[in-house]
Short mmCIF file of C-alpha atoms and ligand atoms in Angstrom, two decimals:
data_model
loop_
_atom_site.label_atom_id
_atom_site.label_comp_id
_atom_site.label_asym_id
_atom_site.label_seq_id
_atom_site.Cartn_x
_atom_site.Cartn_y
_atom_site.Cartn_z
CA UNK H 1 8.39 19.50 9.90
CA UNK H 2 12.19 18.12 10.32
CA UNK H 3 13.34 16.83 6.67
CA UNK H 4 14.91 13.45 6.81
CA UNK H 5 16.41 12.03 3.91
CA UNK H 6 18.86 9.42 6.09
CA UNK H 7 17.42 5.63 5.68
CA UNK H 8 18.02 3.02 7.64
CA UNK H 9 19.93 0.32 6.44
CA UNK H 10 19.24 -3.81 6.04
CA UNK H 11 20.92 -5.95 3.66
CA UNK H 12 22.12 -9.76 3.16
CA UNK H 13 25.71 -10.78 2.59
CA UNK H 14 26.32 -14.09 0.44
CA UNK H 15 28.67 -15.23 -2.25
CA UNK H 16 27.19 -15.57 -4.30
CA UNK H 17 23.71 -13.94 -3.59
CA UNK H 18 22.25 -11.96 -7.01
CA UNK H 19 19.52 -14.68 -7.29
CA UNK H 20 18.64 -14.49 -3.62
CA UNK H 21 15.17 -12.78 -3.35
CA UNK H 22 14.81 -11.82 0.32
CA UNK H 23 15.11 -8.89 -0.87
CA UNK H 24 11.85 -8.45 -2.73
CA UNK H 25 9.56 -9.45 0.50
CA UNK H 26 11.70 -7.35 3.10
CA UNK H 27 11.33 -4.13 0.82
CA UNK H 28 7.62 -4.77 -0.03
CA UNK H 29 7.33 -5.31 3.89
CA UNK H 30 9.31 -1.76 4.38
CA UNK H 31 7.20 -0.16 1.85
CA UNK H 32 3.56 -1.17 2.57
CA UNK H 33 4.42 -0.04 6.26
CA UNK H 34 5.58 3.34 5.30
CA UNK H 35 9.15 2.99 6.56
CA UNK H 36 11.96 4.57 4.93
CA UNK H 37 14.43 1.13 5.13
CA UNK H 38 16.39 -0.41 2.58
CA UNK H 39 17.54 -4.04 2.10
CA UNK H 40 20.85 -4.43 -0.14
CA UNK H 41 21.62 -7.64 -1.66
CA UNK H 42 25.22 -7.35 -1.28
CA UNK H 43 27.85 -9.76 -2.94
CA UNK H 44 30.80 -10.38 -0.35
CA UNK H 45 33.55 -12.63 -1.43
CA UNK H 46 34.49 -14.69 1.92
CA UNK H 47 37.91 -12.86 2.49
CA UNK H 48 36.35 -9.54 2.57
CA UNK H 49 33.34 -10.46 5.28
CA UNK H 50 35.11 -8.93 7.96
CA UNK H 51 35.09 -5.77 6.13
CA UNK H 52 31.58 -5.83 5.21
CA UNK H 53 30.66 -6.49 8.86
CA UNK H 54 33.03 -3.17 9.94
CA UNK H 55 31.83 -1.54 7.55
CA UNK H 56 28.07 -2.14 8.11
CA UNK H 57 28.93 -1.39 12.11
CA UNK H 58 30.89 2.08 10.74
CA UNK H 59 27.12 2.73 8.73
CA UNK H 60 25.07 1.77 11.44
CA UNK H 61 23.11 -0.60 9.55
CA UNK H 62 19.87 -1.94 11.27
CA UNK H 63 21.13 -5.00 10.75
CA UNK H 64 21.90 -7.62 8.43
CA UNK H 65 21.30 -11.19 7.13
CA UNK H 66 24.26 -13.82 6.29
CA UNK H 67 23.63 -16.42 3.77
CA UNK H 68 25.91 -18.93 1.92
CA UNK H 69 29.06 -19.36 2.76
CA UNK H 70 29.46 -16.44 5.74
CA UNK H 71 26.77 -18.12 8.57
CA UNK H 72 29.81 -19.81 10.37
CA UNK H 73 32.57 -17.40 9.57
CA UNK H 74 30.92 -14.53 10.81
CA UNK H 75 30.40 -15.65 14.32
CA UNK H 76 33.50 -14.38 15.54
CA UNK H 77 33.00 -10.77 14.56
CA UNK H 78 30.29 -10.44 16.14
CA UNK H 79 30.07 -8.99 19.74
CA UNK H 80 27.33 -11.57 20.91
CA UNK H 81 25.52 -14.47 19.66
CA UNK H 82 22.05 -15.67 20.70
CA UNK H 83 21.30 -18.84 23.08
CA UNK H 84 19.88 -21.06 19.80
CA UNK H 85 22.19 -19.43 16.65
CA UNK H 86 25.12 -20.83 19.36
CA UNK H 87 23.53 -24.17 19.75
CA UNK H 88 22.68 -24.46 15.66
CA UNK H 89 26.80 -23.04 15.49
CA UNK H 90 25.36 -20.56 12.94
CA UNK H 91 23.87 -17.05 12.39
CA UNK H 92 21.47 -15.81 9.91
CA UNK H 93 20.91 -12.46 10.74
CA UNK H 94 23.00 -10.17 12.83
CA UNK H 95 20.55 -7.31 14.83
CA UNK H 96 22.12 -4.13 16.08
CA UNK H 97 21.07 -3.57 19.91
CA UNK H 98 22.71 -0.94 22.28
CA UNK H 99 25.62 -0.60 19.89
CA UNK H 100 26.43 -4.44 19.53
CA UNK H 101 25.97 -6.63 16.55
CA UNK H 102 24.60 -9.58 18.12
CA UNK H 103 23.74 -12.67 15.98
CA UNK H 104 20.83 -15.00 15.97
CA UNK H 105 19.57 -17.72 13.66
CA UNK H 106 16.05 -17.35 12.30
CA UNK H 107 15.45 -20.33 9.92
CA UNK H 108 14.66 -22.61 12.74
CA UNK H 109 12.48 -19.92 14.44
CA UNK H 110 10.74 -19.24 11.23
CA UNK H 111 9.95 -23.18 11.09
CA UNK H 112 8.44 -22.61 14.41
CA UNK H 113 5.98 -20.02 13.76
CA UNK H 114 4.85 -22.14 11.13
CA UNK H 115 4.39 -24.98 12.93
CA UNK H 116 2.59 -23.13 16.09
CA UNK H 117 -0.11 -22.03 13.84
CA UNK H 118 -0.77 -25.78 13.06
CA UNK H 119 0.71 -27.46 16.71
CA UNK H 120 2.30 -27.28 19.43
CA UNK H 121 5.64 -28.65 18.91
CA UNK H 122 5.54 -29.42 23.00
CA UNK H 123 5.49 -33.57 23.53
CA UNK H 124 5.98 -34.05 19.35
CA UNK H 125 7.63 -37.23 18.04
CA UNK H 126 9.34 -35.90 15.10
CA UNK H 127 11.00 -37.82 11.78
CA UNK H 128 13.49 -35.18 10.37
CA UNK H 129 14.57 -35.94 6.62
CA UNK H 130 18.37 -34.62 6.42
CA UNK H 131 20.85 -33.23 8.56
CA UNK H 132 22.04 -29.69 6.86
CA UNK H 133 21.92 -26.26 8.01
CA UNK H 134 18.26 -26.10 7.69
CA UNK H 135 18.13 -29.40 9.20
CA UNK H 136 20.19 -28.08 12.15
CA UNK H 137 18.53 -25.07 12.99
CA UNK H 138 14.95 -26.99 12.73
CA UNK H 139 15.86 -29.85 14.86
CA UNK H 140 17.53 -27.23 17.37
CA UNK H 141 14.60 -25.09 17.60
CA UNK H 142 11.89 -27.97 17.99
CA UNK H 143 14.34 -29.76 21.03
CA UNK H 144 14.06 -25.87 22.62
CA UNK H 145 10.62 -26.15 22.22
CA UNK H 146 9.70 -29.34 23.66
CA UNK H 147 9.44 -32.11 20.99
CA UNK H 148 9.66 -35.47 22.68
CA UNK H 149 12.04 -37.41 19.92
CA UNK H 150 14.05 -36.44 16.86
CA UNK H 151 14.74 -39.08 14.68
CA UNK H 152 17.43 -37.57 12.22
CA UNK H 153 17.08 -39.79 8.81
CA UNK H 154 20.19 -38.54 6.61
CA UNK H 155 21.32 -39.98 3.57
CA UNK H 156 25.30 -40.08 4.57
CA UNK H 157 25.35 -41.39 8.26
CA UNK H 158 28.32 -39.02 9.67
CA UNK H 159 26.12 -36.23 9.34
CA UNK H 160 23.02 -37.91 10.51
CA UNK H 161 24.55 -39.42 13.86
CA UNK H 162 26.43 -36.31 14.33
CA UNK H 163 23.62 -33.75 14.55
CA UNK H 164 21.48 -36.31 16.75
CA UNK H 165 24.99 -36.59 18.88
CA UNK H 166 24.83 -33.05 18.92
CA UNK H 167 21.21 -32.49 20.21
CA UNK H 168 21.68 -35.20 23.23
CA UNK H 169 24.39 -33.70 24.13
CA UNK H 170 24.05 -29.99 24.34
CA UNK H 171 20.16 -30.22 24.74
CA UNK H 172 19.89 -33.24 26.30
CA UNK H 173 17.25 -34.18 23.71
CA UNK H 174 15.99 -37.57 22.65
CA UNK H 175 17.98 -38.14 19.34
CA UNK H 176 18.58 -41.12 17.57
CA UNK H 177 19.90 -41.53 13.78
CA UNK H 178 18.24 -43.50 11.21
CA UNK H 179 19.97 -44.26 7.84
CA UNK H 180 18.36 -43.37 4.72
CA UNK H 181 18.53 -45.99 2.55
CA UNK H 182 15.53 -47.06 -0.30
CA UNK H 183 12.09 -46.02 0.68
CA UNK H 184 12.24 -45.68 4.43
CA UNK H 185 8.81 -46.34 6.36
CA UNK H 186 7.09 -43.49 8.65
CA UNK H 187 7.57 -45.26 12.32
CA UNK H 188 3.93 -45.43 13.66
CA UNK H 189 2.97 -42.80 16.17
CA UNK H 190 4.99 -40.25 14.49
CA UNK H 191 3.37 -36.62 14.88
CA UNK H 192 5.32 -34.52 12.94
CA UNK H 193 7.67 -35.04 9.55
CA UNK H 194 9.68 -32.57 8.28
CA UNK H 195 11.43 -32.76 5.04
CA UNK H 196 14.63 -30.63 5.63
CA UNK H 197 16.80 -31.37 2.42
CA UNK H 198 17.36 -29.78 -0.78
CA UNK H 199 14.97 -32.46 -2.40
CA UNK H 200 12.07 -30.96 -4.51
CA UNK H 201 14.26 -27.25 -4.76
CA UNK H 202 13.78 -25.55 -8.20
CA UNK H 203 14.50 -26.70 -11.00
CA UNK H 204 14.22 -30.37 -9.99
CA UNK H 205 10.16 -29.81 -9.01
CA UNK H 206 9.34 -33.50 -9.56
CA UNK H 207 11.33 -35.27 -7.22
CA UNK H 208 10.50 -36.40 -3.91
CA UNK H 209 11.68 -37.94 -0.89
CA UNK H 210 11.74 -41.26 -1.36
CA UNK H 211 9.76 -42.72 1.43
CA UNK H 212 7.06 -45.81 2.25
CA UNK H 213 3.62 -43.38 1.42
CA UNK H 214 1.22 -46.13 2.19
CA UNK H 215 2.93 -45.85 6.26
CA UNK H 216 2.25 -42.09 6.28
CA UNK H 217 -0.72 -42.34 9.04
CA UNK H 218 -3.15 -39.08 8.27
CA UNK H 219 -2.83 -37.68 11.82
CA UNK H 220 0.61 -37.02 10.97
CA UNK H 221 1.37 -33.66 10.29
CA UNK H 222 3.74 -32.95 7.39
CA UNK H 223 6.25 -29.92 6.52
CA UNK H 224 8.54 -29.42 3.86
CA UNK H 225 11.26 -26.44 4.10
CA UNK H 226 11.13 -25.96 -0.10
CA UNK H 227 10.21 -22.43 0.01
CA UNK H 228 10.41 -22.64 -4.26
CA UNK H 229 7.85 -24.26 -5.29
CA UNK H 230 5.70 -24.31 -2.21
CA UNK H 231 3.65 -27.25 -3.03
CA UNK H 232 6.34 -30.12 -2.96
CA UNK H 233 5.69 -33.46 -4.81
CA UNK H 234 5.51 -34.65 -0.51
CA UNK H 235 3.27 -31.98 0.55
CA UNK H 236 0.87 -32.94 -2.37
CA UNK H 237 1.23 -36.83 -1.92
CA UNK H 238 0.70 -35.68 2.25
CA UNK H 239 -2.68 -33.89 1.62
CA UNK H 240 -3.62 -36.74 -0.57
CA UNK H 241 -3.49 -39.07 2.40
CA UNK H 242 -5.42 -36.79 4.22
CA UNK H 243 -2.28 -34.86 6.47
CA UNK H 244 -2.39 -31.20 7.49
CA UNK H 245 0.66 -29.77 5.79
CA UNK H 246 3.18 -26.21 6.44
CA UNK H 247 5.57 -25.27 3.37
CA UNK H 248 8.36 -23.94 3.24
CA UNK H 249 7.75 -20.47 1.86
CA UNK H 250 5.46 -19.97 5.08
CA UNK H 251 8.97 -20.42 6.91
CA UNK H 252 10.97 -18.52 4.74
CA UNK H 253 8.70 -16.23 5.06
CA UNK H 254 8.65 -16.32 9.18
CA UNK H 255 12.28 -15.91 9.12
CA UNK H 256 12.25 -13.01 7.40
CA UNK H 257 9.10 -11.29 9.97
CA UNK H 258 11.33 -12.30 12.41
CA UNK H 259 14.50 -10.41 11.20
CA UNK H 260 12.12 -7.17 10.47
CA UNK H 261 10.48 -7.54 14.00
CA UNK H 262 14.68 -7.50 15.38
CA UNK H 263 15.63 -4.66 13.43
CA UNK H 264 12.69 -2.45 13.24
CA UNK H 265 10.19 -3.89 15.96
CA UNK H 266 7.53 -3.98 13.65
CA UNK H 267 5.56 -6.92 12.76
CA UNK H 268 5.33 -6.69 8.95
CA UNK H 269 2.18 -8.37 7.19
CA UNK H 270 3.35 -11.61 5.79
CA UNK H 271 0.13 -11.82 2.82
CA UNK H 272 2.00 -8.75 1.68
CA UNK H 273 5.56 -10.64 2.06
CA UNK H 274 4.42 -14.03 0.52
CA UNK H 275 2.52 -11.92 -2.47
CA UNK H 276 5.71 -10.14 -3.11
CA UNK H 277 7.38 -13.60 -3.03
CA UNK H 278 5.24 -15.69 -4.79
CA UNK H 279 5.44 -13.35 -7.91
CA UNK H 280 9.32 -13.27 -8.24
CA UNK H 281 9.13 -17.73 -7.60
CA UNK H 282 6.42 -17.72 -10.42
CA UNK H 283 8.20 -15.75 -12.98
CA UNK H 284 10.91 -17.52 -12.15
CA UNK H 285 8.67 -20.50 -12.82
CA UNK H 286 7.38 -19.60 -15.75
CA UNK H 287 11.27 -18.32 -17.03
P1 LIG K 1 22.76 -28.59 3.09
O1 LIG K 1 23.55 -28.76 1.84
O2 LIG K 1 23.44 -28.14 4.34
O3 LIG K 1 22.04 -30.00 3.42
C1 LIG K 1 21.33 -30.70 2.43
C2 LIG K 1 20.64 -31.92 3.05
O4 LIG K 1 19.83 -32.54 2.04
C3 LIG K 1 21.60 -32.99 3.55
O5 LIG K 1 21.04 -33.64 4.67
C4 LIG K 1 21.67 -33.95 2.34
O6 LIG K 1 22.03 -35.26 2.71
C5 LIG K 1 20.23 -33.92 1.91
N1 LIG K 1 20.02 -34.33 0.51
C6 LIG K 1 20.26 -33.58 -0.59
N2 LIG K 1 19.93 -34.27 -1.70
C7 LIG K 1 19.48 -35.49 -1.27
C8 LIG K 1 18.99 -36.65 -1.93
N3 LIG K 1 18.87 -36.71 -3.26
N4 LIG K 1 18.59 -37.70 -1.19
C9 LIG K 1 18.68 -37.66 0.17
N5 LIG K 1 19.14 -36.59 0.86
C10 LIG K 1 19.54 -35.52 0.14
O7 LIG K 1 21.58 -27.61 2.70
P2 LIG K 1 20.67 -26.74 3.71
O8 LIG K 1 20.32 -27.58 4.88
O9 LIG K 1 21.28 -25.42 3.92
O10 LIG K 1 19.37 -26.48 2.81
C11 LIG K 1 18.46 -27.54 2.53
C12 LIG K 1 17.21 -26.95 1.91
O11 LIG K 1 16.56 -26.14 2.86
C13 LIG K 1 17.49 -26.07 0.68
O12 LIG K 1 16.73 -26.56 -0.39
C14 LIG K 1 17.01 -24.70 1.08
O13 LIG K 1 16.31 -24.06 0.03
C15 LIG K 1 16.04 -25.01 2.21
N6 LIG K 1 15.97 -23.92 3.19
C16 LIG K 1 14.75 -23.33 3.36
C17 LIG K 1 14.62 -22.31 4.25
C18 LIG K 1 13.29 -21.66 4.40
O14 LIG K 1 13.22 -20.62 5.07
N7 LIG K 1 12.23 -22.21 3.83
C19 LIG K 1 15.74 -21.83 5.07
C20 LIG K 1 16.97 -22.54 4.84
C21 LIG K 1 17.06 -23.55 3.92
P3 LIG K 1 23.58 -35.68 2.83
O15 LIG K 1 24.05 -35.23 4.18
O16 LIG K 1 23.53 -37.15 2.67
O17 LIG K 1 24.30 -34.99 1.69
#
């Protein structure tokens, strides 16, 4: 028998990053599939990320994810970027194929796996709450995919009118802006509403989008991209009114299969990646 003792190498760059715990479901993924991979959590200032990104090409790392502030900035050192990370104008997680780094964008992807075990995002009239990153890559993804309308509902209106602006005009999508002002009413014959902001993030568990409940038809169904806790103040108030709901761990989860499935081509187990995930969020919880 040959005696290996070289791992491969996975990691995520952010500044900072110590309380990001991707970490904890990629390496429980790794491990309950027998394979001898590692995933750093690496702090990277922003003037040293073109370092990091020679030096993970000079260590032939697997590959590697990007998180706040480096998912713009590292576009240009990369040797190719993916049709929808160029669309969303930012990558996630950088793959290493045939001796390129090439990036893509997984957070909208990971909403869509999520979503395809519920629907078909194909013909959907979608209400999108924010305009962010997440926002972005979401909306991107389900104009790719087929949705019929995006309404973008965004608290400050550049933002808002900029990303529909943005899907009409490099998608050709149908995208109009709402403004979010008081509690805005779910426009009949909606199918799908996603709540893409930061509202109902730990610590602030309570709050909740402020919006017109009694207009939230039950055929509607309703996703929140909170991955901490999973079970938002909306999702809860959705399945009260009878709507099939996706949270947002499911997609953080997703996003992370899908960066395992680039760099190793294995589809990990995700009951072992949301167990793994789940623990860390409820000690967290509890701390
Ligand atoms: P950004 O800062 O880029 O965007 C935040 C968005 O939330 C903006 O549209 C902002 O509106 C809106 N917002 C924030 N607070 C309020 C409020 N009180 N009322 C109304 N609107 C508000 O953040 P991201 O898009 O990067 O991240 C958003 C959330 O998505 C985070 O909580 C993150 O945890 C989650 N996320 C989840 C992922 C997953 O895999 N589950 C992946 C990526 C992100 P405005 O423009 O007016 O400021």
């Amino acid at each position: 028998m040959t005696l290996n003792f070289k791992q491969e190498l996975t990691a995520v760059f952010g500044f900072p990053v110590a309380e990001n715990p991707t970490q904890v479901m990629v390496e429980a993924a790794y491990r309950h599939h027998g394979l001898d991979w590692r995933y750093l959590t690496i702090e990277v200032p922003p003037r040293d990320l073109a370092d990091a990104v020679a030096g993970a090409r000079a260590m032939g790392f697997g590959g590697f994810n990007l998180t706040i502030p480096h998912k713009v900035s590292v576009m240009p050192l990369l040797d190719r970027i993916g049709e929808s990370a160029e669309v969303i104008g930012a990558v996630n997680c950088v793959v290493a194929r045939e001796g390129e780094l090439v990036g893509e964008n997984t957070d909208g992807r990971g909403f869509l796996e999520s979503l395809r075990a519920v629907r078909d995002p194909a013909g959907l009239r979608v209400v999108l709450l924010g305009a962010g990153g997440a926002a972005r890559a979401v909306a991107v993804e389900l104009a790719l995919a087929g949705a019929e309308s995006i309404t973008v509902v965004n608290r400050t209106a550049q933002r808002g009118e900029e990303l529909a602006g943005h899907l009409r005009d490099k998608l050709g999508a149908k995208a109009a802006f709402q403004q979010w002002s008081d509690r805005i009413a779910v426009p009949s014959g909606t199918d799908l509403l996603v709540n893409a902001t930061s509202i109902g993030l730990f610590p602030d568990v309570e709050a909740c989008a402020p919006l017109d409940f009694d207009s939230l038809d039950r055929d509607v169904v309703v996703a929140d991209v909170i991955p901490n806790p999973p079970l938002t103040p909306l999702l809860r108030k959705a399945g009260e009114r009878g709507c099939r709901t996706i949270d947002g761990l499911g997609m953080l989860i997703n996003q992370g299969r899908i960066g395992i499935r680039y760099w190793t081509g294995l589809d990990p187990d995700p009951a072992v990646m949301r167990a793994a995930l789940e623990k860390v969020f409820n000690s967290t919880a509890a701390g």
